[in-house]
mmCIF file of C-alpha atoms and ligand atoms in Angstrom:
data_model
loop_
_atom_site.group_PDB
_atom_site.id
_atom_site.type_symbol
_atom_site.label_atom_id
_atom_site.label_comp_id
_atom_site.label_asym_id
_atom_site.label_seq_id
_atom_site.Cartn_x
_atom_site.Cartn_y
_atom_site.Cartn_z
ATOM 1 C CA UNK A 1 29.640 20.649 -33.261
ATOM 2 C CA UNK A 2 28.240 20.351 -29.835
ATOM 3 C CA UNK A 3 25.955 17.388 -28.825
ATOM 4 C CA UNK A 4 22.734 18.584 -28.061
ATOM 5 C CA UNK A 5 21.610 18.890 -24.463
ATOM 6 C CA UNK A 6 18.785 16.409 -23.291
ATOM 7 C CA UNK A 7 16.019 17.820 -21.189
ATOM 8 C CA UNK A 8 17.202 17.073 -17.487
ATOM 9 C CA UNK A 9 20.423 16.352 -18.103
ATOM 10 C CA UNK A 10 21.513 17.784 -15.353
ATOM 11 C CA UNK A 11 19.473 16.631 -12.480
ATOM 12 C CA UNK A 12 21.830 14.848 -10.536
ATOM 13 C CA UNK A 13 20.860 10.383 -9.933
ATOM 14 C CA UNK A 14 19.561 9.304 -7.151
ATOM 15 C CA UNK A 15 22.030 7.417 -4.832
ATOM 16 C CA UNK A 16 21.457 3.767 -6.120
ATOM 17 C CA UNK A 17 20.479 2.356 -2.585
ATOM 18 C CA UNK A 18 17.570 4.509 -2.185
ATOM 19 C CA UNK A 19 16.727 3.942 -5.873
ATOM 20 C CA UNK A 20 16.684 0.089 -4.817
ATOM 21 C CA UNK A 21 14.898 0.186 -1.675
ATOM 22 C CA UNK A 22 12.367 2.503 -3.434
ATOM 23 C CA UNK A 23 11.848 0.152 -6.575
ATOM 24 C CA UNK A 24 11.234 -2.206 -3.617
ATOM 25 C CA UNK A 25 8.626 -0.704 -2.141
ATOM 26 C CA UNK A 26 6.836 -0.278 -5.247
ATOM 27 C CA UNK A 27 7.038 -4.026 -5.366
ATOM 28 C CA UNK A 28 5.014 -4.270 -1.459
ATOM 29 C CA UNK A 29 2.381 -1.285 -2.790
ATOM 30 C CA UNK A 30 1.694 -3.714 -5.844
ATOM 31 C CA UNK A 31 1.392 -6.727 -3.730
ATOM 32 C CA UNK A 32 -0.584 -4.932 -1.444
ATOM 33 C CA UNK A 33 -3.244 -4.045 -4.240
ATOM 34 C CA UNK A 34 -3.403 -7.994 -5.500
ATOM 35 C CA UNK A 35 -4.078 -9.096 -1.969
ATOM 36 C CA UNK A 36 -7.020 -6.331 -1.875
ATOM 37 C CA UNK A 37 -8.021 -7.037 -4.957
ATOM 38 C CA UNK A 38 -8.414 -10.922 -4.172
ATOM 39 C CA UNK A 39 -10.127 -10.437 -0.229
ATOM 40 C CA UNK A 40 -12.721 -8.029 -2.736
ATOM 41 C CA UNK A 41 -13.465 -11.030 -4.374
ATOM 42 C CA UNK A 42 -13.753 -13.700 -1.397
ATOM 43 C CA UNK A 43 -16.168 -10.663 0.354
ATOM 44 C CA UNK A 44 -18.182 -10.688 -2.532
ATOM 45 C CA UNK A 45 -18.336 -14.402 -3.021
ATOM 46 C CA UNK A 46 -19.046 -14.193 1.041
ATOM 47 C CA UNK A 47 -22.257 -12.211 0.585
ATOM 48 C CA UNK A 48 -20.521 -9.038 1.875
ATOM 49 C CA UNK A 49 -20.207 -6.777 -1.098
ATOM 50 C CA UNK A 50 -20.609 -3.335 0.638
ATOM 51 C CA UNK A 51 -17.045 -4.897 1.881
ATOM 52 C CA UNK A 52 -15.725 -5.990 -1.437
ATOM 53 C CA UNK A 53 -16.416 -2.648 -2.984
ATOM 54 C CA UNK A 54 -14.501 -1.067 -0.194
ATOM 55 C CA UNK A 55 -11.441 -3.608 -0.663
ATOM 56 C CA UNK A 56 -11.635 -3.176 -4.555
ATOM 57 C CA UNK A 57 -11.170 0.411 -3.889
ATOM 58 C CA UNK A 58 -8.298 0.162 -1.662
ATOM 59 C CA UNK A 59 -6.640 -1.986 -4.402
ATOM 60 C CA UNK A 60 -7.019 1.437 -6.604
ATOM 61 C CA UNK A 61 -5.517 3.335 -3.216
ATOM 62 C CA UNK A 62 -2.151 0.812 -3.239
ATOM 63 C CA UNK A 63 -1.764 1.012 -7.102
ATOM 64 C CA UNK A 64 -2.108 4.678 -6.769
ATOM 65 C CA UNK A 65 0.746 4.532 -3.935
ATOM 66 C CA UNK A 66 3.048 2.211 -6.294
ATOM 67 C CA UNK A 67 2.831 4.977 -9.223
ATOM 68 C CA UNK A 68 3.596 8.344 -6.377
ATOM 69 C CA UNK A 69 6.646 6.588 -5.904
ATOM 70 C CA UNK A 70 7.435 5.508 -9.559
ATOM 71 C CA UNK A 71 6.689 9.055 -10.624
ATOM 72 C CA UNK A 72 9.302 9.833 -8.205
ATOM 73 C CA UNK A 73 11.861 8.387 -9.907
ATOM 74 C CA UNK A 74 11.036 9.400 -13.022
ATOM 75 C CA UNK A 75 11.188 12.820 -12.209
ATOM 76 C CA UNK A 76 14.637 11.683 -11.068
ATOM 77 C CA UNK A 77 15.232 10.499 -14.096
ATOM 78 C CA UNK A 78 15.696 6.831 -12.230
ATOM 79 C CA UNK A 79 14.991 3.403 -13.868
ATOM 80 C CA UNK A 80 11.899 2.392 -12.003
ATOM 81 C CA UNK A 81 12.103 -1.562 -11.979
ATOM 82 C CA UNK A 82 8.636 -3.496 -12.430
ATOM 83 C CA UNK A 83 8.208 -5.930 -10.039
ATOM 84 C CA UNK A 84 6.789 -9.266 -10.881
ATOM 85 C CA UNK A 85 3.964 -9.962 -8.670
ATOM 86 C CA UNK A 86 2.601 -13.490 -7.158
ATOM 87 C CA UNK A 87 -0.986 -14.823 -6.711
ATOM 88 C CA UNK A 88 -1.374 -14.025 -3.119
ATOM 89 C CA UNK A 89 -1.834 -17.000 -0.938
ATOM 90 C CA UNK A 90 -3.364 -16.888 2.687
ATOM 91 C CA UNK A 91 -5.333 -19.307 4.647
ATOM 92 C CA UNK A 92 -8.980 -17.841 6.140
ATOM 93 C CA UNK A 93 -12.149 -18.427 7.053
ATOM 94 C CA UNK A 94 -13.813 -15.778 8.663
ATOM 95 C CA UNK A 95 -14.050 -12.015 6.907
ATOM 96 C CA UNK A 96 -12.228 -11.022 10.285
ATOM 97 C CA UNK A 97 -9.094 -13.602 9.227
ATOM 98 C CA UNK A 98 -8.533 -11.122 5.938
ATOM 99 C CA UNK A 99 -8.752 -7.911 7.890
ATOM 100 C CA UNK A 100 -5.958 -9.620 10.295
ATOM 101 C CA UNK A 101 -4.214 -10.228 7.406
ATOM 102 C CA UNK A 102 -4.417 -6.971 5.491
ATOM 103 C CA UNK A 103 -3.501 -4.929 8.932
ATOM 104 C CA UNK A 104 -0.104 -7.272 9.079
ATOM 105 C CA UNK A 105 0.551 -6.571 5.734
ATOM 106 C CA UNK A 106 0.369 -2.647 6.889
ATOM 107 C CA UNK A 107 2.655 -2.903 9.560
ATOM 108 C CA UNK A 108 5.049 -4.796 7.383
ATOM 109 C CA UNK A 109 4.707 -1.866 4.768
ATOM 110 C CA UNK A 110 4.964 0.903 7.426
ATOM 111 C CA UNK A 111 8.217 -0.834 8.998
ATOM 112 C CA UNK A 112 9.975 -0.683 5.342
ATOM 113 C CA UNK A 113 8.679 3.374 4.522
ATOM 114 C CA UNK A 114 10.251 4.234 8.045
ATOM 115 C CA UNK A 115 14.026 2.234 6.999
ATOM 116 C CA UNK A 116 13.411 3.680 4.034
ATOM 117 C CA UNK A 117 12.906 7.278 5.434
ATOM 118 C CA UNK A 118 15.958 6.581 7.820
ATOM 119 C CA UNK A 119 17.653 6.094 4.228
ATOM 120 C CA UNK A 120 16.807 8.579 2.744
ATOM 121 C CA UNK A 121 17.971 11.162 6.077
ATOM 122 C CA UNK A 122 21.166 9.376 6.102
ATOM 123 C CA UNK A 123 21.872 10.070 3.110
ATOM 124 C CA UNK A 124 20.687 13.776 2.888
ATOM 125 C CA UNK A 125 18.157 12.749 0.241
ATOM 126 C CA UNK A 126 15.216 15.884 0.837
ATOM 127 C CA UNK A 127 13.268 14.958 -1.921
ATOM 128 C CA UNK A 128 13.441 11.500 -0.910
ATOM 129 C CA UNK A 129 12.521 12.442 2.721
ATOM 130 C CA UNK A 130 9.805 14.230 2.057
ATOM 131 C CA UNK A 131 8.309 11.528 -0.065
ATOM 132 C CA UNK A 132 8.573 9.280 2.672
ATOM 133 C CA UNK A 133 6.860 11.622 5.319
ATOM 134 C CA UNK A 134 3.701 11.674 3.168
ATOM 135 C CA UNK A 135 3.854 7.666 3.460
ATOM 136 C CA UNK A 136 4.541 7.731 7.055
ATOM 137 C CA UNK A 137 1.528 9.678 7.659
ATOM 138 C CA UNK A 138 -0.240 7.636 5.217
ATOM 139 C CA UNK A 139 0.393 4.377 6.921
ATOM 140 C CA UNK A 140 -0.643 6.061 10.227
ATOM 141 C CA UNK A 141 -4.067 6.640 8.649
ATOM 142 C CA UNK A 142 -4.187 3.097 6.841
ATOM 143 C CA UNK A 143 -2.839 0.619 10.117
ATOM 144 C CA UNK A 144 -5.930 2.443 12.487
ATOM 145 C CA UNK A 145 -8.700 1.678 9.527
ATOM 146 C CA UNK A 146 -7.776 -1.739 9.003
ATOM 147 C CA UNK A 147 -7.219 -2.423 12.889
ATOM 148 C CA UNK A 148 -10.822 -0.845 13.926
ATOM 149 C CA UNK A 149 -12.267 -2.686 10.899
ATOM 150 C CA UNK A 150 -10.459 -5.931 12.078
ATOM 151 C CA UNK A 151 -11.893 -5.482 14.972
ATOM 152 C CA UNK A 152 -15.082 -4.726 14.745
ATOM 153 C CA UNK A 153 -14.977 -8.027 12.535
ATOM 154 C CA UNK A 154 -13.441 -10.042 15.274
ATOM 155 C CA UNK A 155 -16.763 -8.857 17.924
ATOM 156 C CA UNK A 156 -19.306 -9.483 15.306
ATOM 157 C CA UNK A 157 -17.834 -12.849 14.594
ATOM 158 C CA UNK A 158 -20.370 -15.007 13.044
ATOM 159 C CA UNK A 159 -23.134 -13.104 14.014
ATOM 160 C CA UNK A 160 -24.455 -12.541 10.562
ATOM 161 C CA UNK A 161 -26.846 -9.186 11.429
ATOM 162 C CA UNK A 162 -23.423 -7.993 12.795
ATOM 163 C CA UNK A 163 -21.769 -8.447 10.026
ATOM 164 C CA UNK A 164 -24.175 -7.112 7.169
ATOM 165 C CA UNK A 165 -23.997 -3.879 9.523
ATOM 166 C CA UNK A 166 -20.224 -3.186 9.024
ATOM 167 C CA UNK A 167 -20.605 -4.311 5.697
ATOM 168 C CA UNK A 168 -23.154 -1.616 4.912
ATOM 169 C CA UNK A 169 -21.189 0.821 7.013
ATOM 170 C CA UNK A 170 -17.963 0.090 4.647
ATOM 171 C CA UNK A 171 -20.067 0.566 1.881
ATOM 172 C CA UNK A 172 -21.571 4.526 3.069
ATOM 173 C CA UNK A 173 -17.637 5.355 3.197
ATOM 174 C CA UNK A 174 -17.514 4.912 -0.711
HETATM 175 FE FE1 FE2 B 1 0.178 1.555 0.465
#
């Protein structure tokens, strides 16, 4: 008797190195949304919730990254490999310090999509590719926020009217 067929049996794997690097990113998205997710809290704790709000949110924004690419692979039928993620630790003292923080992070994220995309071409992965494009634009969109929000930070330094302005301004884009 024949064994019986399992849905998407046939969908070809992913080459492993792209499965890798992608399981890896996954890992930055996640660490991404802890570090948000812990500046939300300093902002609040700072008197600047309109900011911590907008922080908390991008945390949702990262772990909604993380699970476009997971889905990826499962579609693939890949093993997506959960990363273990570490308290974040950063030294700061001004709200402007986080936003320098958060845009290096970017830049560190956007420099890893684009070997990844260069990956994925090399390789003749499409699917892969056009994943990637939708992060590459994505991280266009995400370095400019956090460097006009940076800043605008930086000029209002500890000018605390300043500061409760962009902080209600970060809160209106909710
Ligand atoms: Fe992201």
């Amino acid at each position: 008797m024949d064994s019986p067929t399992l849905i998407g049996e046939n969908i070809p794997c992913m080459n492993p190195d792209i499965a890798d690097a992608m399981n890896r990113q996954i890992g930055m998205e996640f660490n991404a949304a802890f570090l948000y997710l812990s500046f939300s809290g300093l902002m609040n704790e700072y008197g600047m919730r309109g900011t911590g709000r907008w922080l908390r949110a991008h945390f949702h924004e990262e772990c909604a990254h993380a699970l476009k690419i997971l889905d990826h692979l499962e579609l693939r039928r890949t093993t997506a490999v959960l990363p273990t993620i570490s308290s974040p630790s950063f030294n700061w003292e001004t709200p402007a310090d986080l936003f320098r923080i958060a845009l290096d992070h970017e830049r560190v994220v956007t420099s890893s999509i684009h070997s990844l995309l260069s990956l994925c071409r090399r390789e003749n992965d499409f699917a892969g590719e056009q994943l990637m494009m939708d992060f590459v634009r994505e991280q266009l969109h995400e370095e400019a926020t956090f460097a006009s929000i940076f800043h605008a930070l930086e000029c209002a330094a500890h000018d605390p009217a300043a500061l409760l302005q962009i902080d209600s301004q970060l809160a209106d884009q909710l």
